[in-house]
PDB file of N, CA, C and O in Angstrom:
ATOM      1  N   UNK A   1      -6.411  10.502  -3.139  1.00 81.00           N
ATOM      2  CA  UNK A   1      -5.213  11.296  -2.947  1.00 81.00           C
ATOM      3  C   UNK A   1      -5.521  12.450  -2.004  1.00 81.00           C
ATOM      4  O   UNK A   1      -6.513  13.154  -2.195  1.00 81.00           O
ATOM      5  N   UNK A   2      -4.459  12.710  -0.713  1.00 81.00           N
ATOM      6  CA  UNK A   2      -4.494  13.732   0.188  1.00 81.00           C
ATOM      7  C   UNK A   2      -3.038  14.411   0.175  1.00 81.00           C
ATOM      8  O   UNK A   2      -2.161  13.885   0.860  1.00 81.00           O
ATOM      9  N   UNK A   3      -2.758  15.513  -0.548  1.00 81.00           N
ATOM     10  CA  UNK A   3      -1.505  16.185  -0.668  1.00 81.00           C
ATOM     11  C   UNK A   3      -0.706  14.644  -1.187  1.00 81.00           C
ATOM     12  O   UNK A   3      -0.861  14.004  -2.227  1.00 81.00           O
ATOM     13  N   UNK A   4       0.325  14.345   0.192  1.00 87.00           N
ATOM     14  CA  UNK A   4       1.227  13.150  -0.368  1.00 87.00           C
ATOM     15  C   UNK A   4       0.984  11.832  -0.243  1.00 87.00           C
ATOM     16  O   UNK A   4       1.788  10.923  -0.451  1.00 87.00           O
ATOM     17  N   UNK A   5      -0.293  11.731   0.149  1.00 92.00           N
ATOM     18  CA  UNK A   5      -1.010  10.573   1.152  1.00 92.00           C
ATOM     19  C   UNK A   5      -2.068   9.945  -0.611  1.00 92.00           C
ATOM     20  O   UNK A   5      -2.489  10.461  -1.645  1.00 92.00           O
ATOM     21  N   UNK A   6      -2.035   8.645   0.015  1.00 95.00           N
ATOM     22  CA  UNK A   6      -3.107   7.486  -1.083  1.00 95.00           C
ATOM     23  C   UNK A   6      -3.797   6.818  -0.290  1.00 95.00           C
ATOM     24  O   UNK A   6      -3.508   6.874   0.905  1.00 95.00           O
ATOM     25  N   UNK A   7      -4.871   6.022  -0.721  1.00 95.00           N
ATOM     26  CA  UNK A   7      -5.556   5.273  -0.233  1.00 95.00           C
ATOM     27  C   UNK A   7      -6.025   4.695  -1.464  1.00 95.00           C
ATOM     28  O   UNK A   7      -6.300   5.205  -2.551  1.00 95.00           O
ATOM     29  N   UNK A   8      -6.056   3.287  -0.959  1.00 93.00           N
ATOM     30  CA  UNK A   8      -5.860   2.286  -2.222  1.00 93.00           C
ATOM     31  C   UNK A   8      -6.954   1.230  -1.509  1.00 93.00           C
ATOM     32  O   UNK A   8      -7.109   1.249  -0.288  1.00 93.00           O
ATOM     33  N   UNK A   9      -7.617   0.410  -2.279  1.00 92.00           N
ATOM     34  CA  UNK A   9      -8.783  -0.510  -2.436  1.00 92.00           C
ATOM     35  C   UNK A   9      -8.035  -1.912  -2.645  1.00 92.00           C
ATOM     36  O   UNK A   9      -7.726  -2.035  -3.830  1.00 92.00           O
ATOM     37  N   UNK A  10      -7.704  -2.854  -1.972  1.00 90.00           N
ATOM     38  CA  UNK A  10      -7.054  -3.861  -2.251  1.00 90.00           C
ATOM     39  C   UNK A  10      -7.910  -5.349  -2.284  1.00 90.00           C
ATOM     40  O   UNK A  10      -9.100  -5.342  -1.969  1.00 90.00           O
ATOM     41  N   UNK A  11      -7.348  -6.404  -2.615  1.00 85.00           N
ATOM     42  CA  UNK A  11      -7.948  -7.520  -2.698  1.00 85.00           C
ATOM     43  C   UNK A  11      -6.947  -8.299  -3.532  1.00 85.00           C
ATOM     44  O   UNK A  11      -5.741  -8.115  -3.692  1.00 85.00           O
ATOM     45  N   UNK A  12      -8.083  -9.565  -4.204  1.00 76.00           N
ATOM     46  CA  UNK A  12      -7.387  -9.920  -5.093  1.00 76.00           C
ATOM     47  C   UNK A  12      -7.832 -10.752  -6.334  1.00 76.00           C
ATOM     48  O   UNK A  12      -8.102  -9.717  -6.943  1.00 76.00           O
ATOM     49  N   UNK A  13      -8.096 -11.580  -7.103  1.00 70.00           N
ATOM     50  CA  UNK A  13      -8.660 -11.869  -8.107  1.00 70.00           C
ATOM     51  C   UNK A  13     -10.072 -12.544  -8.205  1.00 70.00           C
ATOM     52  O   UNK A  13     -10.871 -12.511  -9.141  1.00 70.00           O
ATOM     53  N   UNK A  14     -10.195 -13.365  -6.589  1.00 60.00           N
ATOM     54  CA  UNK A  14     -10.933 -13.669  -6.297  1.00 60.00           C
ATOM     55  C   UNK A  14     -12.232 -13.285  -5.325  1.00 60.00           C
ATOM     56  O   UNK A  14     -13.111 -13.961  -4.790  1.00 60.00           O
ATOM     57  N   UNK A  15     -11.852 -11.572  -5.374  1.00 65.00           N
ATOM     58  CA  UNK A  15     -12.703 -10.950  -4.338  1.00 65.00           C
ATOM     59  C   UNK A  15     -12.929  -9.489  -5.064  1.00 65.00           C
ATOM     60  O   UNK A  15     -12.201  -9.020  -5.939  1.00 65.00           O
ATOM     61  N   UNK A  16     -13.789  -9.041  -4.654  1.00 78.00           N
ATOM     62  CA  UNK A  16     -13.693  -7.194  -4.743  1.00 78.00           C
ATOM     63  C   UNK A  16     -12.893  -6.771  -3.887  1.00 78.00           C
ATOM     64  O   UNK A  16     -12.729  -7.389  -2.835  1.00 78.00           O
ATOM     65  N   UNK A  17     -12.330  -5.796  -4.126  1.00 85.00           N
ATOM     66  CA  UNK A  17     -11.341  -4.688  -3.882  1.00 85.00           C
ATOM     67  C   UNK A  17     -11.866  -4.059  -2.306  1.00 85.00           C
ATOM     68  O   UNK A  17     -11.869  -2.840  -2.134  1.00 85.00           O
ATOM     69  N   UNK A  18     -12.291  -4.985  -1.222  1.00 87.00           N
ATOM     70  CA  UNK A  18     -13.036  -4.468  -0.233  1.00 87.00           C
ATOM     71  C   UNK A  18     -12.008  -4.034   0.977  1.00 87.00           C
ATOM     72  O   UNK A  18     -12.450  -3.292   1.854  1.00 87.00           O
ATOM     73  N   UNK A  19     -10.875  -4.408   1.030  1.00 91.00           N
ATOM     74  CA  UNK A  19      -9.986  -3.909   2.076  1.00 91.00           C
ATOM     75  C   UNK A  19      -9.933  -2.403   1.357  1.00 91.00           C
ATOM     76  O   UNK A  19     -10.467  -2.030   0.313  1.00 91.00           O
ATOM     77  N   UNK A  20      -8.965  -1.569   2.442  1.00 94.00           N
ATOM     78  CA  UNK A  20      -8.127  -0.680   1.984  1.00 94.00           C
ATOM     79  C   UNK A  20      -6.993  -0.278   2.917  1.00 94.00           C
ATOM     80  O   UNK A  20      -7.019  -0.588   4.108  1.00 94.00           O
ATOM     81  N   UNK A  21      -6.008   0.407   2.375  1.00 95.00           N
ATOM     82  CA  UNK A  21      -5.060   0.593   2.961  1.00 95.00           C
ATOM     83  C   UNK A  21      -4.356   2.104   2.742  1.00 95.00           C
ATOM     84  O   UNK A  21      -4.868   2.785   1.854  1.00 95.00           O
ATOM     85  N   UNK A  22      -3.464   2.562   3.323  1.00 96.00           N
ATOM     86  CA  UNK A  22      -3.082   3.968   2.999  1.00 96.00           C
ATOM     87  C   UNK A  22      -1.730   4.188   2.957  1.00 96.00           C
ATOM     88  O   UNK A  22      -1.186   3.403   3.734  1.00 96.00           O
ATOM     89  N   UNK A  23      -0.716   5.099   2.248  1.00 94.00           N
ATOM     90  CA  UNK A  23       0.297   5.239   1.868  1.00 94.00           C
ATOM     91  C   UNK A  23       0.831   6.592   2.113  1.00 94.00           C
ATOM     92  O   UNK A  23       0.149   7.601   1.928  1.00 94.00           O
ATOM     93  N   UNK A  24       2.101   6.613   2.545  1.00 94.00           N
ATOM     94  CA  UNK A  24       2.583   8.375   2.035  1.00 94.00           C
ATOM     95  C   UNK A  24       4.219   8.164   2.178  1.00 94.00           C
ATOM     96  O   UNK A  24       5.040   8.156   3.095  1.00 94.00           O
ATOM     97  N   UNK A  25       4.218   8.008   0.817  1.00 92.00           N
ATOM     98  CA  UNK A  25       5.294   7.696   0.435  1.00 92.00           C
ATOM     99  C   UNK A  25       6.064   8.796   0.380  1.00 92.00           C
ATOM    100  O   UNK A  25       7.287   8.655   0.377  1.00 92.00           O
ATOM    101  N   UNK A  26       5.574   9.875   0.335  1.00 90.00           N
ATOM    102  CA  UNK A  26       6.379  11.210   0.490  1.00 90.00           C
ATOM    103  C   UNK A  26       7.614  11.125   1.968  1.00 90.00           C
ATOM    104  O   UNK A  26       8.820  11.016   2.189  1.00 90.00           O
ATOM    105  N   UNK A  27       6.302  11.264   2.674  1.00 88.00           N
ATOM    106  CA  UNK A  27       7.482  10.840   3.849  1.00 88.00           C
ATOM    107  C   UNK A  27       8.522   9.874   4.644  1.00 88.00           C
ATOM    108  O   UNK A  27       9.195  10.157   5.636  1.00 88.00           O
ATOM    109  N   UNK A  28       8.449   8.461   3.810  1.00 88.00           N
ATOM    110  CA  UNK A  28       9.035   7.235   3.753  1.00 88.00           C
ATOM    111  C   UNK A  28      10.491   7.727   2.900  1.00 88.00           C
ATOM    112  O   UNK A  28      11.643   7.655   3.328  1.00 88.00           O
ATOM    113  N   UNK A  29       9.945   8.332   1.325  1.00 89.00           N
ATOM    114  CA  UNK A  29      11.234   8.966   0.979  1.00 89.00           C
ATOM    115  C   UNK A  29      11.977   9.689   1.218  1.00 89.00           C
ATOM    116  O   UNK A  29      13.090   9.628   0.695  1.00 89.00           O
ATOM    117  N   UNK A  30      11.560  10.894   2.326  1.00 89.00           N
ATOM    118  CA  UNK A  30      11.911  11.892   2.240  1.00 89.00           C
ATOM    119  C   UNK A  30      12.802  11.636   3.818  1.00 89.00           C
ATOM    120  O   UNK A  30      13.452  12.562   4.304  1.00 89.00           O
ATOM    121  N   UNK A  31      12.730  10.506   4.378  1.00 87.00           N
ATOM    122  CA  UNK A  31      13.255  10.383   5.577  1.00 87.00           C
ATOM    123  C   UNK A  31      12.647  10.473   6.745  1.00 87.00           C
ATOM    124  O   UNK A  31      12.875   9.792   7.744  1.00 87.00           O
ATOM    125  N   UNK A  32      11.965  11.216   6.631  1.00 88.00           N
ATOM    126  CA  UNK A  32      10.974  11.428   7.690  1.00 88.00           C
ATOM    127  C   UNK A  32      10.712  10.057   8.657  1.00 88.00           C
ATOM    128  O   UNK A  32      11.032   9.818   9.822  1.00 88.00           O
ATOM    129  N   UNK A  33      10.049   9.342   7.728  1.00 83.00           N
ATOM    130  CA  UNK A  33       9.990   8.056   8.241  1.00 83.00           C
ATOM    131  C   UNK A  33      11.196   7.107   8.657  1.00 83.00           C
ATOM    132  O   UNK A  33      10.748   6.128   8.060  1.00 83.00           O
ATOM    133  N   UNK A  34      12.300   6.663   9.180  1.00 82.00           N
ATOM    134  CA  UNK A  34      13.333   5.941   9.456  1.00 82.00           C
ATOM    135  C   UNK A  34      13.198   4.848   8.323  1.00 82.00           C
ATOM    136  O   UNK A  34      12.135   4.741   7.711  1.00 82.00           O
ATOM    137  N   UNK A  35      14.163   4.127   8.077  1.00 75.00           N
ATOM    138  CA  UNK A  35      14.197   3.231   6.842  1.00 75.00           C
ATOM    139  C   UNK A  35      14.071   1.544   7.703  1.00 75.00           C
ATOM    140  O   UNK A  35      14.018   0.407   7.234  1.00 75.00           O
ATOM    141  N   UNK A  36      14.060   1.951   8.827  1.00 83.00           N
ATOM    142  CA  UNK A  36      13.603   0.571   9.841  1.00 83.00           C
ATOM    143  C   UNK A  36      12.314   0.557  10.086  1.00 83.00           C
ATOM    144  O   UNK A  36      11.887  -0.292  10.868  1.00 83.00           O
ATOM    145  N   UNK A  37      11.372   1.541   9.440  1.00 86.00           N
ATOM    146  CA  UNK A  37      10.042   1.326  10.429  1.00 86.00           C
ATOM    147  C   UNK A  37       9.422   0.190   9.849  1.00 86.00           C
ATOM    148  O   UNK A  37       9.843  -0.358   8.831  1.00 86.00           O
ATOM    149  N   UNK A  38       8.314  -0.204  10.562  1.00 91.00           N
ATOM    150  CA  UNK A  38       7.379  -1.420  10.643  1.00 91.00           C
ATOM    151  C   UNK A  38       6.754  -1.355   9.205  1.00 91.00           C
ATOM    152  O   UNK A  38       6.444  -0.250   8.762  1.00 91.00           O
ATOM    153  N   UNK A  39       6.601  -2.226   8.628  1.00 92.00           N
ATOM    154  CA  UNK A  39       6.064  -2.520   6.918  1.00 92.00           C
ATOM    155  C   UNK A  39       4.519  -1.956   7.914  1.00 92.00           C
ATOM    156  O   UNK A  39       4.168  -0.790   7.729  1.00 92.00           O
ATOM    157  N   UNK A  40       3.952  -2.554   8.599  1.00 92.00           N
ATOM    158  CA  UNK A  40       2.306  -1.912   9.315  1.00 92.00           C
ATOM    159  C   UNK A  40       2.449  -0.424   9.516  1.00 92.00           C
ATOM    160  O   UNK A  40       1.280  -0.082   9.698  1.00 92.00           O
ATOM    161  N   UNK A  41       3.173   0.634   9.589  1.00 92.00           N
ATOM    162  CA  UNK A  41       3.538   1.668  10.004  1.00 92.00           C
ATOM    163  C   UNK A  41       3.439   2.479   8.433  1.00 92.00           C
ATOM    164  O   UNK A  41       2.713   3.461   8.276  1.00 92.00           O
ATOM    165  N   UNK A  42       4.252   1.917   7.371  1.00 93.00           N
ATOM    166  CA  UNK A  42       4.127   2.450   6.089  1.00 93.00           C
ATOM    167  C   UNK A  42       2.757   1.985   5.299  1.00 93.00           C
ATOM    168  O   UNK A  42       1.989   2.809   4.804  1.00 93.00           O
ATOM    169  N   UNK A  43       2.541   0.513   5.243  1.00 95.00           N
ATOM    170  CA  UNK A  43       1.432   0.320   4.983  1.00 95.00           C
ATOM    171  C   UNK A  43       0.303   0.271   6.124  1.00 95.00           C
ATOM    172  O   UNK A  43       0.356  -0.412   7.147  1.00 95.00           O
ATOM    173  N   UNK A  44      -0.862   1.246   5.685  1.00 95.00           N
ATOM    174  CA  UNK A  44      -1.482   1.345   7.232  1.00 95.00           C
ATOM    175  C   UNK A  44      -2.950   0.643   6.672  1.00 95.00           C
ATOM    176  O   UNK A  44      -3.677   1.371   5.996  1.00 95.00           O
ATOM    177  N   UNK A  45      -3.322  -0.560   6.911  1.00 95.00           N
ATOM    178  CA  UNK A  45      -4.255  -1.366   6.720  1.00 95.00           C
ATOM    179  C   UNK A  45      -5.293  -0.718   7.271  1.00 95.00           C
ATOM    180  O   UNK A  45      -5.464  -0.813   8.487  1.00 95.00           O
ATOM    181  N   UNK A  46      -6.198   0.082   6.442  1.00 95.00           N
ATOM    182  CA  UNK A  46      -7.552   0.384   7.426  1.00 95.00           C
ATOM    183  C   UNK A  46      -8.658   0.061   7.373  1.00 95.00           C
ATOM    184  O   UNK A  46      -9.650   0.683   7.752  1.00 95.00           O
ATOM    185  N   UNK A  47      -8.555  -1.320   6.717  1.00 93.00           N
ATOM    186  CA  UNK A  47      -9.721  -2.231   6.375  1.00 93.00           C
ATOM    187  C   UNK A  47      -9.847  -3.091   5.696  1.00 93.00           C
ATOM    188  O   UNK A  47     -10.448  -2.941   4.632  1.00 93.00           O
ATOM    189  N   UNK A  48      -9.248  -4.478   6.122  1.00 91.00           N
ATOM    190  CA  UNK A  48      -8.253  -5.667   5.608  1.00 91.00           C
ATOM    191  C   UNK A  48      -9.423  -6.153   4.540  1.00 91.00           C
ATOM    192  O   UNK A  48     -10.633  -5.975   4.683  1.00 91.00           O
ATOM    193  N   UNK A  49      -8.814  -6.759   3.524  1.00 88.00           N
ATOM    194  CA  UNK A  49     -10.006  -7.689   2.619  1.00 88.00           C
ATOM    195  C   UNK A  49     -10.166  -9.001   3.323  1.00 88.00           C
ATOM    196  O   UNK A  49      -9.266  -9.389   4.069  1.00 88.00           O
ATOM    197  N   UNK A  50     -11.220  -9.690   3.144  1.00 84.00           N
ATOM    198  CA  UNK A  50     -11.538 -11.127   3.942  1.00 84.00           C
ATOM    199  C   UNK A  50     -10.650 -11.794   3.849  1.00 84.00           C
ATOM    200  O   UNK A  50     -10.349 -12.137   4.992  1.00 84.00           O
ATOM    201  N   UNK A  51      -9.703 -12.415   2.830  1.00 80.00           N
ATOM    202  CA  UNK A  51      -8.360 -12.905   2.655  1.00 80.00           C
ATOM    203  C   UNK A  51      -7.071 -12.605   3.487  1.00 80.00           C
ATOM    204  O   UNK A  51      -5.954 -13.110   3.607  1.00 80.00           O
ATOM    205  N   UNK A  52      -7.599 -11.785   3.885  1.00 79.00           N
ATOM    206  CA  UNK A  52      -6.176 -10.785   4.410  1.00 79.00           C
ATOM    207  C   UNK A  52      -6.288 -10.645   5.953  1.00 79.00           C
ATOM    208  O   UNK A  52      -5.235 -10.211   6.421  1.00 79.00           O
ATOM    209  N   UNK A  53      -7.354 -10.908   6.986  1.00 74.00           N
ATOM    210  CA  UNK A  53      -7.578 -10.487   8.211  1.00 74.00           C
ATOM    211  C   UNK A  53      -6.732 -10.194   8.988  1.00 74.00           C
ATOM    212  O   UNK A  53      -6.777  -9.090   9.531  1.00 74.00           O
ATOM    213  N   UNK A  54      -5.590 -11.208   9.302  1.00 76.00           N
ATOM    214  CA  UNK A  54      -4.720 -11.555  10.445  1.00 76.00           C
ATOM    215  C   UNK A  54      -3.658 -10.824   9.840  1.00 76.00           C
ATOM    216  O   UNK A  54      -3.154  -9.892  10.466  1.00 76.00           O
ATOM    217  N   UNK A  55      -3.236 -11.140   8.657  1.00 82.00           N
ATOM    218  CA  UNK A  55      -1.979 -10.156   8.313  1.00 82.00           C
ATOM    219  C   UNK A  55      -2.368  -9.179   6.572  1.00 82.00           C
ATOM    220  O   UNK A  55      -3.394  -9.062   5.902  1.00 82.00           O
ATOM    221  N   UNK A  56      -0.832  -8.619   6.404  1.00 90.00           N
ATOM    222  CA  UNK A  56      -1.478  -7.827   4.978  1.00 90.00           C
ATOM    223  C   UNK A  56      -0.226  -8.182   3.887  1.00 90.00           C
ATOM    224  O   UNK A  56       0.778  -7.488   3.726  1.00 90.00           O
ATOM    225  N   UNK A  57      -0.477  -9.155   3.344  1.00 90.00           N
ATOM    226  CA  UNK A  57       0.111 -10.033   2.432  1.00 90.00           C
ATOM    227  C   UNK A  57       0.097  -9.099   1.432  1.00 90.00           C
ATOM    228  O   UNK A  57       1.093  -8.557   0.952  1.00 90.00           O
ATOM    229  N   UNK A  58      -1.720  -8.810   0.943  1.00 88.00           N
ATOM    230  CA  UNK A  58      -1.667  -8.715  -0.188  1.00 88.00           C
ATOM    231  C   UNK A  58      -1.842  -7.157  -0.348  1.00 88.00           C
ATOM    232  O   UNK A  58      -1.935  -6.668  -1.473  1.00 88.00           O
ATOM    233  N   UNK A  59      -1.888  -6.358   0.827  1.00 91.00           N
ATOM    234  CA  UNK A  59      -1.767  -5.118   0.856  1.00 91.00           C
ATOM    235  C   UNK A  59      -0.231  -4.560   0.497  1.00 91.00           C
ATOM    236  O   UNK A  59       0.107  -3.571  -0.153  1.00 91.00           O
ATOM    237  N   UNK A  60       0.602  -5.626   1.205  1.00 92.00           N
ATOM    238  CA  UNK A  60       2.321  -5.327   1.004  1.00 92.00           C
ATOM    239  C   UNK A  60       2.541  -5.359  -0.637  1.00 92.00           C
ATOM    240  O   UNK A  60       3.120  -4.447  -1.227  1.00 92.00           O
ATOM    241  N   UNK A  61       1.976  -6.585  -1.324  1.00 89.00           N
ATOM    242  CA  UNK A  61       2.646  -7.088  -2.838  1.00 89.00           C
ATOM    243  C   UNK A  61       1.860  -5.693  -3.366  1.00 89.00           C
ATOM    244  O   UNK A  61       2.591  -5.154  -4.197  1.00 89.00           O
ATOM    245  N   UNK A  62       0.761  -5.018  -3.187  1.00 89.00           N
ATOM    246  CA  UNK A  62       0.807  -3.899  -4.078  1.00 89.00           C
ATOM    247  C   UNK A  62       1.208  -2.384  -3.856  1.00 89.00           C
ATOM    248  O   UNK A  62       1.079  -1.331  -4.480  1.00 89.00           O
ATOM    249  N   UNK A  63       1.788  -2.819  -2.590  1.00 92.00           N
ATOM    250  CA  UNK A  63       2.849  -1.398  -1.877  1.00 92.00           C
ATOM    251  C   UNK A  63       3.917  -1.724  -2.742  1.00 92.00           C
ATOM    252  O   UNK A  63       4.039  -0.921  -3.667  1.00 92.00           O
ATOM    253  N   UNK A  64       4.768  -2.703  -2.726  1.00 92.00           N
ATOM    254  CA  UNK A  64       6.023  -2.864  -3.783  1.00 92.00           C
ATOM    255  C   UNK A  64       6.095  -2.015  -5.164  1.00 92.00           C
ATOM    256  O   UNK A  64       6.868  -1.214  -5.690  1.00 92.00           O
ATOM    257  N   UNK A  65       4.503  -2.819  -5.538  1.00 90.00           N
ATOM    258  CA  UNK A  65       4.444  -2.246  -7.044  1.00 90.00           C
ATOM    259  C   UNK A  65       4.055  -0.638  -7.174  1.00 90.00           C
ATOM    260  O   UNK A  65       4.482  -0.039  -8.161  1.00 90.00           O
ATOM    261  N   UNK A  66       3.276   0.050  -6.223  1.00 93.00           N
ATOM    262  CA  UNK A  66       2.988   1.374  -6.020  1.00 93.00           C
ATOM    263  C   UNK A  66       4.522   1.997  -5.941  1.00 93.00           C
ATOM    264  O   UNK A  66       4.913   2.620  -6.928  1.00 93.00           O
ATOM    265  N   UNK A  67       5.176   1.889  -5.094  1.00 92.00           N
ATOM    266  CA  UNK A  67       6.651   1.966  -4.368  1.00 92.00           C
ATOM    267  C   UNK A  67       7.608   2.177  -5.123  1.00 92.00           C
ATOM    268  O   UNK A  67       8.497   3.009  -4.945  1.00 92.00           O
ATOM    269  N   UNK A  68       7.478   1.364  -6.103  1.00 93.00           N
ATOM    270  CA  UNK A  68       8.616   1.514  -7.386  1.00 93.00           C
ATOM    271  C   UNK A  68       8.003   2.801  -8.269  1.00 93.00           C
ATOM    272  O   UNK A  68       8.535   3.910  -8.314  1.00 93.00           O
ATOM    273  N   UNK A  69       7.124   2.526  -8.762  1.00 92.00           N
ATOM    274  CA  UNK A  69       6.587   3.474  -9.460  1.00 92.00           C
ATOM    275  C   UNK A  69       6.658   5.064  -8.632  1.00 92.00           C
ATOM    276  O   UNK A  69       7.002   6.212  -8.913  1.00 92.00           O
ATOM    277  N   UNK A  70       6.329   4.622  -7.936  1.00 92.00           N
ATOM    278  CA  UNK A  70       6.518   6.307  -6.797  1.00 92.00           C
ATOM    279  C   UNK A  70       7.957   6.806  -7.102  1.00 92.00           C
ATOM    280  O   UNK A  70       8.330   7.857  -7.623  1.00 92.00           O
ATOM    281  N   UNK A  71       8.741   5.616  -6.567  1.00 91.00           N
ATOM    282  CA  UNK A  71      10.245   6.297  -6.289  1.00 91.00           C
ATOM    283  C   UNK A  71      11.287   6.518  -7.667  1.00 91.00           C
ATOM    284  O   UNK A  71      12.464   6.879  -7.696  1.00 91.00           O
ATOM    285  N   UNK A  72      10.295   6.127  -8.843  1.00 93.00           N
ATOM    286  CA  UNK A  72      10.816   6.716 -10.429  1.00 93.00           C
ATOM    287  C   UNK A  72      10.204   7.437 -10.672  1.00 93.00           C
ATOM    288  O   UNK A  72      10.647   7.926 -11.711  1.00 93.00           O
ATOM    289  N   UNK A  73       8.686   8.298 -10.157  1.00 93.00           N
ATOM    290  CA  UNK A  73       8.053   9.054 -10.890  1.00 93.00           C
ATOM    291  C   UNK A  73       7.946  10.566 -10.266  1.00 93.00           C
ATOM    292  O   UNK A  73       8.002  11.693 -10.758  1.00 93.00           O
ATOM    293  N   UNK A  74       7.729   9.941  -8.685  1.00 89.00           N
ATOM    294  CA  UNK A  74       7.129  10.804  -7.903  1.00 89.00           C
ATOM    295  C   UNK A  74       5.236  11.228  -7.993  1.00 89.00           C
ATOM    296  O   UNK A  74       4.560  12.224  -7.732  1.00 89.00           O
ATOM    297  N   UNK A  75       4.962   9.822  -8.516  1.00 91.00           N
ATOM    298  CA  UNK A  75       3.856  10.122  -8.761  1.00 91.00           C
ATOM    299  C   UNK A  75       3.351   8.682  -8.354  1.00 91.00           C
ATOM    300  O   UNK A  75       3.897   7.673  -8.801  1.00 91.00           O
ATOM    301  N   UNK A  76       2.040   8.627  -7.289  1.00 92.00           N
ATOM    302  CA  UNK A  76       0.935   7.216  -7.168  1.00 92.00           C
ATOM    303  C   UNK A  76       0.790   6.737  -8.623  1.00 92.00           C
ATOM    304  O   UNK A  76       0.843   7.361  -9.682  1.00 92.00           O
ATOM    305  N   UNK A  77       0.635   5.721  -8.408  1.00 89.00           N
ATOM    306  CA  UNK A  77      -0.164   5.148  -9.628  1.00 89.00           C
ATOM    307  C   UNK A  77      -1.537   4.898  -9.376  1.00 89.00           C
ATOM    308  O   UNK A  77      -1.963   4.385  -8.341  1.00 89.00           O
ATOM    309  N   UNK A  78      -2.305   5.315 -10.454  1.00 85.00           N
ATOM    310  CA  UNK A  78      -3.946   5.387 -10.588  1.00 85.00           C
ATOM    311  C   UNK A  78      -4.225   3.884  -9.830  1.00 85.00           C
ATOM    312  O   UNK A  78      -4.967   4.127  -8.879  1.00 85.00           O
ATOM    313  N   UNK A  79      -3.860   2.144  -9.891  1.00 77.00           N
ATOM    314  CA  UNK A  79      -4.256   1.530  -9.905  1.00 77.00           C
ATOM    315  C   UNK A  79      -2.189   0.678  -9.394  1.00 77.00           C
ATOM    316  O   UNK A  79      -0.998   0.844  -9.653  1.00 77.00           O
ATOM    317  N   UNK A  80      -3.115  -0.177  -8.580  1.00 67.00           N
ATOM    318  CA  UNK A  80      -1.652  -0.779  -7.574  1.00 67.00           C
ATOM    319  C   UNK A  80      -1.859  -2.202  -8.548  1.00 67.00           C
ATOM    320  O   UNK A  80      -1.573  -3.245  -7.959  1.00 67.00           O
ATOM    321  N   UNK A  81      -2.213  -2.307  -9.625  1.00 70.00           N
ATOM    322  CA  UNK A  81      -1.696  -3.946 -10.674  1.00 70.00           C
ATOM    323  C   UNK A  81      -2.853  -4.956  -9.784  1.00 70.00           C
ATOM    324  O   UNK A  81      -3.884  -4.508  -9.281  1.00 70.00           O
ATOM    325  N   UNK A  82      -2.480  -6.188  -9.736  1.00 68.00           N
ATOM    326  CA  UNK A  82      -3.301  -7.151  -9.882  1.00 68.00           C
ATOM    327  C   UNK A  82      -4.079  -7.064  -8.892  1.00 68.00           C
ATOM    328  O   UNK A  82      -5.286  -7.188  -9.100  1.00 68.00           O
ATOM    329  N   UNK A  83      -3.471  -6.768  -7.224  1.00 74.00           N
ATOM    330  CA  UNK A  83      -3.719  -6.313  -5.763  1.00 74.00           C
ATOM    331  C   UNK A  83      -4.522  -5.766  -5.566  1.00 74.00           C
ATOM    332  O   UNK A  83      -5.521  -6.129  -4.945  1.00 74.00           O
ATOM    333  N   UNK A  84      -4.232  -4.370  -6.214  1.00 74.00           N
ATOM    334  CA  UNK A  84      -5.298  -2.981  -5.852  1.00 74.00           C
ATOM    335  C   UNK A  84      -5.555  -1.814  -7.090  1.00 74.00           C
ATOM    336  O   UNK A  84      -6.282  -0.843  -6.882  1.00 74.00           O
TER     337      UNK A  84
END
């Protein structure tokens, strides 16, 4: 955690948690960000898991689940569920 900013460890059942990716959902909610921007733009992949190279599948399915939880709590969640 950086002020409104996350960084999350992703993967998936069959790997360690070796990608990561980063979030700031503060400013996605708050408008800042346009509600058209690029899913790569909100989720910022900064170090794909081996599964994941070419695109971020499995970085997105635990932005959803972070995402919800954010936008009822106002708070990250410690741990992004099965993903991250």
């Amino acid at each position: 955690m950086d002020d409104t900013k996350a960084i999350y460890a992703y993967g998936d059942c069959t790997e360690n948690f070796e990608g990561l990716f980063a979030l700031d959902l503060e400013k996605l909610l708050s408008g800042e960000a346009p509600s058209d921007t690029d899913i790569r733009e909100v989720v910022k992949v900064i170090k794909p898991c081996i599964s994941d190279i070419e695109y971020q599948h499995k970085a997105n399915r635990a932005f959803i689940k972070i995402y919800k939880h954010y936008k009822e709590t106002s708070t990250y969640l410690s741990e992004g569920g099965y993903y991250a």
